[in-house]
Short mmCIF file of C-alpha atoms in Angstrom, two decimals:
data_model
loop_
_atom_site.label_atom_id
_atom_site.label_comp_id
_atom_site.label_asym_id
_atom_site.label_seq_id
_atom_site.Cartn_x
_atom_site.Cartn_y
_atom_site.Cartn_z
CA MET A 1 -8.86 33.62 5.97
CA ASN A 2 -9.81 30.36 7.61
CA ILE A 3 -7.73 27.19 7.07
CA LYS A 4 -8.86 23.79 7.97
CA ILE A 5 -6.75 20.81 8.25
CA LEU A 6 -8.49 17.60 7.61
CA GLY A 7 -7.30 14.40 9.06
CA SER A 8 -7.54 12.09 12.05
CA GLY A 9 -4.14 13.04 13.61
CA CYS A 10 -1.78 10.94 11.40
CA ALA A 11 1.70 12.12 10.62
CA ASN A 12 0.70 13.48 7.13
CA CYS A 13 -1.81 15.80 8.81
CA VAL A 14 0.99 17.32 11.13
CA ASN A 15 3.24 17.75 8.21
CA LEU A 16 0.42 19.40 6.15
CA GLU A 17 -0.21 21.82 9.02
CA ARG A 18 3.56 22.66 9.35
CA VAL A 19 4.07 23.44 5.51
CA THR A 20 0.85 25.37 5.42
CA ARG A 21 1.69 27.47 8.39
CA GLU A 22 5.10 28.24 6.71
CA ALA A 23 3.47 29.23 3.49
CA VAL A 24 1.06 31.48 5.43
CA ALA A 25 4.02 33.11 7.26
CA GLU A 26 5.84 33.53 4.08
CA LEU A 27 2.98 35.27 2.26
CA GLY A 28 2.35 37.28 5.44
CA LEU A 29 -1.35 36.30 5.63
CA ASP A 30 -3.62 36.74 8.48
CA ALA A 31 -5.17 33.17 9.00
CA GLU A 32 -6.89 31.25 11.54
CA PHE A 33 -6.29 27.51 11.70
CA GLU A 34 -8.67 24.88 12.55
CA LYS A 35 -8.41 20.93 12.73
CA VAL A 36 -10.95 18.77 11.53
CA THR A 37 -10.68 15.29 12.84
CA GLU A 38 -14.19 13.77 12.91
CA TYR A 39 -14.40 11.15 10.03
CA ALA A 40 -18.14 12.42 9.20
CA ASP A 41 -16.92 16.07 8.84
CA ILE A 42 -13.97 15.17 6.79
CA ALA A 43 -16.12 12.99 4.47
CA SER A 44 -18.70 15.86 4.07
CA TYR A 45 -16.04 17.84 2.23
CA GLY A 46 -15.87 15.06 -0.30
CA ILE A 47 -12.39 14.06 0.60
CA MET A 48 -11.36 10.34 0.62
CA ARG A 49 -7.89 10.50 1.23
CA THR A 50 -6.32 12.36 4.16
CA PRO A 51 -4.74 14.72 4.78
CA GLY A 52 -7.06 17.55 3.29
CA LEU A 53 -6.54 21.25 3.00
CA VAL A 54 -9.61 23.47 3.13
CA VAL A 55 -9.44 27.21 2.84
CA ASP A 56 -12.65 29.40 3.31
CA ASP A 57 -14.70 26.16 2.98
CA GLN A 58 -13.01 25.38 -0.39
CA VAL A 59 -11.13 22.08 -0.74
CA LEU A 60 -7.74 22.98 -2.14
CA LEU A 61 -5.93 19.65 -2.05
CA SER A 62 -6.29 16.00 -0.54
CA GLY A 63 -4.38 12.75 -0.24
CA ARG A 64 -0.92 14.04 -0.17
CA VAL A 65 1.51 16.50 1.55
CA PRO A 66 2.52 19.32 -0.70
CA THR A 67 5.69 21.36 -0.49
CA ARG A 68 5.61 24.85 1.11
CA ARG A 69 6.02 26.27 -2.45
CA GLN A 70 3.07 24.49 -3.73
CA VAL A 71 0.69 25.54 -0.82
CA ALA A 72 1.84 29.19 -1.37
CA GLU A 73 0.96 28.92 -5.09
CA LEU A 74 -2.53 27.41 -4.08
CA LEU A 75 -3.03 30.33 -1.43
CA ALA A 76 -1.72 33.13 -3.64
CA PRO A 77 -4.75 33.58 -5.95
CA LEU A 78 -7.13 33.59 -3.00
CA VAL A 79 -5.28 36.32 -1.41
CA ALA A 80 -5.41 38.38 -4.62
CA SER A 81 -9.22 37.83 -5.17
CA ALA A 82 -9.91 38.71 -1.47
CA SER A 83 -8.16 42.08 -1.52
CA MET B 1 9.95 29.93 -28.14
CA SER B 2 10.10 32.07 -25.03
CA LEU B 3 12.94 31.99 -22.63
CA ALA B 4 10.80 30.30 -19.91
CA GLU B 5 9.67 27.69 -22.41
CA ARG B 6 13.17 26.92 -23.48
CA VAL B 7 14.38 26.55 -19.69
CA GLY B 8 11.33 24.29 -19.18
CA ALA B 9 12.10 21.93 -22.07
CA GLY B 10 15.75 21.81 -21.05
CA SER B 11 14.86 20.62 -17.44
CA ALA B 12 12.28 18.25 -18.98
CA THR B 13 15.08 16.65 -21.06
CA ARG B 14 17.39 16.63 -18.09
CA ARG B 15 14.58 14.67 -16.13
CA TRP B 16 14.27 11.98 -18.64
CA VAL B 17 17.77 11.67 -19.19
CA GLY B 18 18.23 11.33 -15.34
CA LEU B 19 15.43 8.76 -15.30
CA ALA B 20 17.14 6.58 -17.96
CA ALA B 21 20.45 6.89 -16.21
CA ALA B 22 18.76 5.75 -12.98
CA ALA B 23 17.25 2.80 -14.71
CA ALA B 24 20.56 1.70 -16.23
CA VAL B 25 22.31 1.99 -12.78
CA TRP B 26 19.27 -0.19 -11.33
CA VAL B 27 19.93 -2.86 -13.78
CA ALA B 28 23.64 -2.90 -13.56
CA ALA B 29 23.45 -3.28 -9.69
CA TYR B 30 20.67 -5.97 -9.95
CA GLU B 31 22.95 -8.00 -12.43
CA LEU B 32 26.03 -7.43 -10.51
CA ASN B 33 24.65 -8.18 -7.00
CA VAL B 34 25.23 -11.99 -7.07
CA HIS B 35 28.81 -11.47 -8.34
CA LEU B 36 29.61 -8.89 -5.86
CA TRP B 37 28.55 -11.12 -2.90
CA ASP B 38 30.12 -14.25 -4.42
CA TRP B 39 33.40 -12.45 -4.57
CA LEU B 40 33.21 -10.64 -1.21
CA VAL B 41 31.77 -13.58 0.94
CA PHE B 42 33.71 -16.56 -0.73
CA ASP B 43 36.76 -14.93 -2.08
CA VAL B 44 37.68 -11.82 0.09
CA ALA B 45 36.24 -13.33 3.45
CA GLY B 46 37.10 -16.67 2.48
CA LEU B 47 33.92 -18.51 3.59
CA ASP B 48 33.14 -21.89 2.13
CA PRO B 49 29.98 -21.71 -0.26
CA ASP B 50 28.92 -25.15 0.99
CA SER B 51 29.21 -24.42 4.66
CA ARG B 52 26.17 -23.34 6.63
CA LEU B 53 27.82 -20.04 7.65
CA GLY B 54 28.97 -19.38 4.12
CA SER B 55 25.60 -19.97 2.51
CA GLY B 56 23.69 -18.28 5.27
CA VAL B 57 25.86 -14.98 5.15
CA HIS B 58 25.70 -14.96 1.36
CA PHE B 59 21.91 -15.46 1.34
CA PHE B 60 21.57 -12.55 3.79
CA PHE B 61 23.57 -9.96 1.98
CA TYR B 62 22.55 -11.05 -1.56
CA ASP B 63 18.85 -11.14 -0.53
CA SER B 64 18.93 -7.85 1.29
CA VAL B 65 20.32 -6.03 -1.79
CA LYS B 66 18.17 -7.81 -4.25
CA ILE B 67 14.98 -7.08 -2.25
CA GLY B 68 15.99 -3.48 -1.64
CA LEU B 69 16.58 -2.96 -5.33
CA LEU B 70 13.13 -4.58 -6.26
CA LEU B 71 11.41 -2.61 -3.73
CA THR B 72 12.82 0.67 -4.85
CA GLY B 73 12.26 -0.04 -8.58
CA ILE B 74 8.73 -1.34 -8.31
CA ILE B 75 7.34 1.10 -5.71
CA PHE B 76 8.74 4.05 -7.81
CA VAL B 77 7.17 2.83 -11.05
CA VAL B 78 3.75 1.87 -9.39
CA THR B 79 3.64 5.18 -7.59
CA VAL B 80 4.34 7.14 -10.70
CA LEU B 81 1.72 5.10 -12.76
CA ARG B 82 -0.90 5.27 -9.93
CA SER B 83 -0.54 9.05 -9.92
CA PHE B 84 -2.71 9.01 -13.02
CA MET B 85 -5.47 7.27 -10.98
CA SER B 86 -7.28 8.69 -7.98
CA VAL B 87 -9.92 7.43 -5.41
CA GLU B 88 -12.23 10.16 -6.72
CA ARG B 89 -12.03 8.84 -10.29
CA THR B 90 -12.43 5.23 -8.88
CA ARG B 91 -15.49 6.32 -6.96
CA ALA B 92 -17.05 7.92 -10.14
CA LEU B 93 -16.32 4.73 -12.17
CA LEU B 94 -18.09 2.64 -9.44
CA GLY B 95 -21.02 4.83 -8.90
CA GLY B 96 -24.22 3.23 -10.10
CA LYS B 97 -22.61 -0.15 -11.02
CA ARG B 98 -24.59 -3.27 -10.33
CA GLU B 99 -23.24 -5.96 -7.94
CA GLY B 100 -21.31 -8.59 -9.89
CA VAL B 101 -19.85 -6.14 -12.47
CA GLY B 102 -19.26 -3.63 -9.80
CA ASN B 103 -17.38 -6.11 -7.62
CA VAL B 104 -15.19 -7.24 -10.39
CA MET B 105 -14.31 -3.54 -11.32
CA ALA B 106 -13.83 -2.57 -7.61
CA ALA B 107 -11.39 -5.41 -7.07
CA GLY B 108 -9.44 -4.35 -10.12
CA LEU B 109 -9.56 -0.78 -9.22
CA GLY B 110 -8.37 -1.61 -5.65
CA VAL B 111 -5.09 -2.70 -7.18
CA VAL B 112 -4.46 0.34 -9.44
CA THR B 113 -5.76 3.05 -7.05
CA PRO B 114 -3.46 4.81 -4.87
CA PHE B 115 -4.67 4.10 -1.45
CA CYS B 116 -3.38 3.46 2.01
CA SER B 117 -5.35 1.75 4.85
CA CYS B 118 -5.13 4.89 6.94
CA SER B 119 -7.66 6.47 4.50
CA ALA B 120 -9.96 3.30 4.80
CA VAL B 121 -12.63 5.16 6.79
CA PRO B 122 -13.06 8.47 4.74
CA ALA B 123 -12.92 6.34 1.58
CA PHE B 124 -15.60 4.11 2.85
CA ILE B 125 -17.95 7.05 3.92
CA GLY B 126 -17.05 8.69 0.49
CA PHE B 127 -18.07 5.57 -1.48
CA VAL B 128 -21.27 4.68 0.41
CA ALA B 129 -22.43 8.40 0.60
CA ALA B 130 -22.03 8.53 -3.16
CA GLY B 131 -24.28 5.61 -3.61
CA VAL B 132 -21.79 2.68 -4.33
CA PRO B 133 -23.21 -0.35 -2.77
CA ILE B 134 -21.68 -1.99 0.33
CA GLY B 135 -20.59 -5.12 -1.26
CA VAL B 136 -18.78 -3.43 -4.20
CA THR B 137 -17.02 -1.07 -1.64
CA MET B 138 -15.95 -4.03 0.34
CA SER B 139 -14.37 -5.69 -2.90
CA PHE B 140 -12.40 -2.49 -3.12
CA LEU B 141 -11.35 -2.56 0.47
CA ILE B 142 -10.32 -6.16 0.49
CA ALA B 143 -8.35 -5.97 -2.84
CA SER B 144 -6.40 -2.86 -2.03
CA PRO B 145 -4.26 -4.09 0.72
CA MET B 146 -4.08 -7.77 -0.41
CA VAL B 147 -2.61 -6.86 -3.91
CA ASN B 148 -0.03 -4.23 -2.91
CA GLU B 149 3.15 -3.19 -4.56
CA VAL B 150 5.34 -4.28 -1.71
CA ALA B 151 4.02 -7.90 -1.77
CA ILE B 152 4.27 -7.94 -5.67
CA ALA B 153 7.82 -6.75 -5.71
CA LEU B 154 8.76 -9.35 -3.12
CA LEU B 155 6.95 -12.25 -4.75
CA LEU B 156 8.30 -11.35 -8.06
CA GLY B 157 11.92 -11.21 -6.76
CA LEU B 158 11.74 -14.26 -4.53
CA PHE B 159 9.46 -16.88 -6.42
CA GLY B 160 9.23 -15.43 -10.02
CA ILE B 161 6.41 -14.53 -12.20
CA GLY B 162 4.26 -17.78 -11.84
CA PRO B 163 3.50 -17.54 -8.21
CA THR B 164 3.16 -13.95 -8.33
CA LEU B 165 0.27 -14.14 -11.00
CA LEU B 166 -1.30 -16.99 -8.83
CA TYR B 167 -1.26 -14.70 -5.81
CA VAL B 168 -2.73 -11.63 -7.71
CA GLY B 169 -5.42 -13.92 -9.25
CA ALA B 170 -6.25 -15.46 -6.02
CA GLY B 171 -6.39 -12.21 -4.20
CA LEU B 172 -8.79 -10.78 -6.74
CA VAL B 173 -11.09 -13.73 -6.52
CA VAL B 174 -11.19 -13.56 -2.67
CA ALA B 175 -12.06 -9.75 -3.04
CA ILE B 176 -14.76 -10.11 -5.72
CA VAL B 177 -16.44 -13.20 -3.87
CA GLY B 178 -16.02 -11.65 -0.59
CA GLY B 179 -17.53 -8.35 -1.55
CA MET B 180 -20.49 -10.28 -3.34
CA VAL B 181 -21.13 -12.23 -0.15
CA LEU B 182 -21.24 -9.07 2.10
CA GLY B 183 -23.51 -7.55 -0.41
CA ARG B 184 -25.82 -10.57 -0.33
CA VAL B 185 -26.20 -10.77 3.39
CA HIS B 186 -27.31 -7.02 3.38
CA ALA B 187 -24.33 -5.66 5.28
CA GLU B 188 -25.67 -2.27 5.16
CA ARG B 189 -27.74 -3.14 8.31
CA TRP B 190 -24.45 -3.20 10.19
CA VAL B 191 -23.09 0.10 8.94
CA GLU B 192 -23.10 3.06 11.50
CA PRO B 193 -26.21 5.21 10.59
CA PHE B 194 -24.14 8.43 10.25
CA VAL B 195 -22.51 7.23 7.20
CA PHE B 196 -25.74 7.31 5.26
CA GLU B 197 -26.58 10.69 6.71
CA THR B 198 -23.30 12.16 5.47
CA ARG B 199 -24.08 14.74 2.91
CA LEU B 200 -21.44 15.56 0.34
CA ARG B 201 -21.11 19.41 -0.14
CA GLY B 202 -18.97 21.65 -2.17
CA GLN B 203 -17.17 20.56 -5.30
CA VAL B 204 -15.14 17.34 -5.19
CA ILE B 205 -11.70 17.86 -6.34
CA ASP B 206 -9.55 15.49 -8.07
CA SER B 207 -6.21 15.29 -6.12
CA THR B 208 -4.31 14.38 -9.16
CA ILE B 209 -5.44 17.30 -11.47
CA GLY B 210 -2.44 19.53 -12.40
CA LEU B 211 0.18 17.10 -11.56
CA THR B 212 3.37 17.39 -13.81
CA TRP B 213 5.84 14.67 -14.58
CA ALA B 214 8.18 16.42 -12.05
CA ASP B 215 5.46 16.06 -9.37
CA ARG B 216 4.85 12.58 -10.30
CA PHE B 217 8.59 11.62 -10.16
CA GLN B 218 9.01 13.43 -6.88
CA MET B 219 5.88 11.51 -5.36
CA GLY B 220 7.53 8.29 -6.51
CA ARG B 221 10.79 9.14 -4.79
CA GLU B 222 9.09 10.30 -1.78
CA GLU B 223 6.98 7.08 -1.57
CA VAL B 224 10.13 4.88 -1.93
CA VAL B 225 11.89 6.75 0.89
CA SER B 226 8.82 6.71 3.19
CA ILE B 227 8.04 2.96 2.56
CA LEU B 228 11.75 1.68 2.85
CA ARG B 229 12.22 3.93 6.06
CA LYS B 230 9.05 2.14 7.54
CA ILE B 231 9.82 -1.51 6.78
CA TRP B 232 13.63 -1.89 6.68
CA PRO B 233 13.86 -3.18 10.19
CA TYR B 234 11.22 -5.96 9.59
CA LEU B 235 12.89 -6.73 6.30
CA LEU B 236 16.27 -7.16 7.81
CA VAL B 237 14.85 -9.24 10.72
CA GLY B 238 12.90 -11.28 8.04
CA ILE B 239 15.88 -11.97 5.76
CA GLY B 240 18.01 -12.67 8.86
CA LEU B 241 15.54 -15.40 10.07
CA GLY B 242 15.23 -16.65 6.56
CA ALA B 243 19.03 -16.97 6.36
CA ALA B 244 19.04 -18.90 9.68
CA ILE B 245 16.33 -21.31 8.42
CA HIS B 246 18.05 -21.63 5.12
CA GLY B 247 21.45 -22.47 6.70
CA TRP B 248 20.61 -24.29 10.01
CA ALA B 249 17.05 -25.63 10.22
CA PRO B 250 17.00 -29.40 9.84
CA GLU B 251 15.38 -30.31 6.34
CA ASP B 252 12.24 -32.00 7.72
CA LEU B 253 11.52 -29.64 10.68
CA PHE B 254 8.78 -27.84 9.04
CA THR B 255 7.35 -30.52 6.59
CA ARG B 256 7.03 -32.72 9.51
CA TYR B 257 4.63 -30.25 11.22
CA ALA B 258 3.10 -28.31 8.57
CA GLY B 259 3.71 -30.45 5.39
CA ALA B 260 1.27 -31.56 2.81
CA GLY B 261 0.14 -34.26 5.04
CA ASN B 262 -1.38 -32.07 7.76
CA PRO B 263 -4.90 -30.83 7.12
CA PHE B 264 -4.68 -28.26 9.80
CA ALA B 265 -1.55 -26.42 8.42
CA VAL B 266 -3.60 -24.00 6.25
CA PRO B 267 -5.91 -22.74 9.15
CA VAL B 268 -2.86 -22.48 11.42
CA ALA B 269 -0.92 -20.56 8.97
CA VAL B 270 -3.95 -18.04 8.64
CA LEU B 271 -4.07 -17.68 12.45
CA LEU B 272 -0.43 -17.08 12.61
CA GLY B 273 -0.66 -14.52 9.85
CA VAL B 274 -3.25 -12.17 11.42
CA PRO B 275 -1.07 -10.75 14.36
CA LEU B 276 1.77 -10.05 11.71
CA TYR B 277 -0.42 -7.45 10.20
CA SER B 278 0.94 -5.55 7.01
CA ASN B 279 4.41 -6.88 7.44
CA ALA B 280 4.72 -8.30 4.00
CA ALA B 281 8.40 -7.16 3.98
CA GLY B 282 9.44 -9.16 7.10
CA ILE B 283 7.30 -12.22 6.15
CA LEU B 284 8.28 -12.99 2.42
CA PRO B 285 11.96 -13.72 3.10
CA LEU B 286 10.61 -16.18 5.76
CA VAL B 287 8.15 -17.63 3.31
CA GLU B 288 10.91 -18.16 0.78
CA ALA B 289 13.04 -20.02 3.26
CA LEU B 290 10.27 -22.21 4.41
CA HIS B 291 9.43 -22.92 0.66
CA ASP B 292 13.09 -24.08 0.20
CA LYS B 293 12.40 -26.38 3.19
CA GLY B 294 9.52 -27.94 1.40
CA LEU B 295 6.36 -26.22 2.79
CA PRO B 296 3.62 -26.49 0.16
CA MET B 297 2.80 -23.19 -1.81
CA GLY B 298 -0.97 -23.15 -0.98
CA THR B 299 -0.19 -22.89 2.73
CA LEU B 300 2.48 -20.19 2.15
CA LEU B 301 0.11 -18.13 -0.06
CA ALA B 302 -2.65 -18.44 2.63
CA PHE B 303 -0.19 -17.29 5.28
CA MET B 304 0.81 -14.25 3.16
CA MET B 305 -2.71 -13.24 2.36
CA ALA B 306 -3.71 -13.50 6.18
CA VAL B 307 -0.72 -11.17 6.90
CA VAL B 308 -1.80 -8.46 4.34
CA ALA B 309 -5.53 -8.77 4.18
CA LEU B 310 -6.47 -9.38 7.76
CA SER B 311 -5.08 -6.38 9.81
CA LEU B 312 -5.95 -5.77 13.22
CA PRO B 313 -5.24 -1.89 13.12
CA GLU B 314 -7.53 -1.56 10.01
CA MET B 315 -10.41 -3.36 11.69
CA ILE B 316 -9.96 -1.06 14.61
CA LEU B 317 -10.06 1.95 12.20
CA LEU B 318 -13.20 0.51 10.45
CA ARG B 319 -14.97 -0.08 13.65
CA ARG B 320 -15.80 3.83 13.47
CA VAL B 321 -18.01 3.21 10.48
CA LEU B 322 -18.91 -0.61 10.78
CA LYS B 323 -20.80 -2.30 13.62
CA PRO B 324 -19.04 -5.34 15.31
CA ARG B 325 -21.39 -7.74 13.45
CA LEU B 326 -19.94 -6.50 10.07
CA ILE B 327 -16.43 -6.53 11.26
CA ALA B 328 -16.92 -10.11 12.35
CA THR B 329 -18.71 -11.09 9.11
CA PHE B 330 -16.08 -9.26 7.06
CA ILE B 331 -13.21 -11.21 8.94
CA ALA B 332 -14.99 -14.58 8.48
CA VAL B 333 -15.72 -13.93 4.70
CA VAL B 334 -12.07 -12.97 3.97
CA ALA B 335 -10.57 -15.81 6.30
CA ALA B 336 -12.94 -18.37 4.55
CA GLY B 337 -11.67 -17.10 1.05
CA ILE B 338 -8.00 -17.36 2.13
CA LEU B 339 -8.54 -20.84 3.49
CA ALA B 340 -10.11 -21.90 0.20
CA VAL B 341 -7.14 -20.49 -1.72
CA GLY B 342 -4.69 -22.36 0.56
CA TYR B 343 -6.36 -25.80 0.19
CA LEU B 344 -6.99 -25.25 -3.60
CA PHE B 345 -3.41 -24.52 -4.34
CA ASN B 346 -2.17 -27.26 -2.11
CA ALA B 347 -4.28 -29.66 -4.08
CA VAL B 348 -3.55 -28.30 -7.42
CA LEU B 349 -0.01 -27.71 -7.16
CA ALA B 350 0.86 -31.00 -5.27
#
C-alpha cells in the first residue's frame, strides 16, 4: 500500500500524516508513506484544499484533518479488496 | 427498528437537544454580559462609571466577553452551514461561466465556500486547469478573505447590521469589478505556464460527501477552537488599545489628523492596513474606538478591507503561480477598489 500525504507542509499536513500513521499501525498494515509538496503535483490529483490523502493513487480525502477512526474506516475496505 | 437504529436515533436526539441547550446558554450569557460587568466593575470593585479608569476597565471586560461570544456563535454556525458547500462544487458551478455573470457568482461563492488562504494556490490551479477564466477566479480569491466570518462577527457585534451590510456589499463590488478588470487586461499572460499544463487526473472527490450532522457539528467546534486559539492574543491587545483610546485619548486627537477634512486619510489608512494582514480580530476593536472618536466610516471601512484583503503572506504564496506583473496588478486593482469605497462612503455618509 502506497500512501501519499498532499500538502505544502502546513500544520494540517503534519496532523494528517500523524493520524494516518496511527490508523495504519492500528490496522497492522504494511504501507509506505510519501509526501507530495509541489503544488503542480498536488493540483494534478484534483485537490483544491490541502491536506489531501491519496492511497494507491486514489484520492480518499481532502480539505480537512480526519480522526484516526475515520482514516481507519477509509482504509479498511481497501485492505479487504487487496487481500 | 433495529437496535443500532434505535441507538442512532437516541444519540441524534441528544445532539439536537445539546445544540438547543448550548444556544440557550449563549443567549443568556450575551444578555447577562453587560449586567455582570456593571456589577463587578462598578459595584464590587467600586470604580466610578464616569471615570476614565472605570469606563476603560468596563469597556475591556465587556467587549472581550461580547466579542468572544459573537465569534464562537458565528464561526460555529457559519462552519456548519459551509460544510454543505465545497470548493469542488464551487468550481463546477463556475466552469463555463462567462465573465460578468461568472464574476458575480464567483464573488458570492467566495463568501459561502469554506476556504482558507493557505489553499489559495491549489485552488487557483484547480480553477484555471478546469477552464474557469482568470478574472472569475480572481473575483473568488478577492471575495473569500474580504468577506470572512470573523470580520462579519465583529462588525455585527461592534457596529450593528447597517455597517455590516455596507461592508459586505462594498467587498462584493470590489471583488466583482476587480476580477472583471483583471480579466479584461488578459492577466493569463502573467500566470506561470505550468498552471495551464497541469492535467487533472483521476476522479475528483467532493470532500463533503458522506458527512453526518455529528461530523458537521464537530467541524464547527474544531473551527471555533482553532480560530480562537489563533486570534485571542491579537483580540486582547486590540481591545486593550481600544479601551485605552476610549478612556484616555483626547477627543480631537484623531479627527485633527485623519478626520473628514483630510483627503489623504483614506490612502494612508489603506497603507497602514497592509502590514496588519488578516488580523481583523485585533483591528476591529481599535476601529470601534476610533469611530467613537469621530473618524469617518469610509476611512475605517477602507482600513479594514486593506487589513483583510491585501495580505502579504497570501501574495508570497500566490507568487508560485502568478508572475510579479500580475501580483502587482492584483494589488493595484484591489487597492484602487478599496480607495474608491473609502472616498464614496465618506462622501455619502457625511
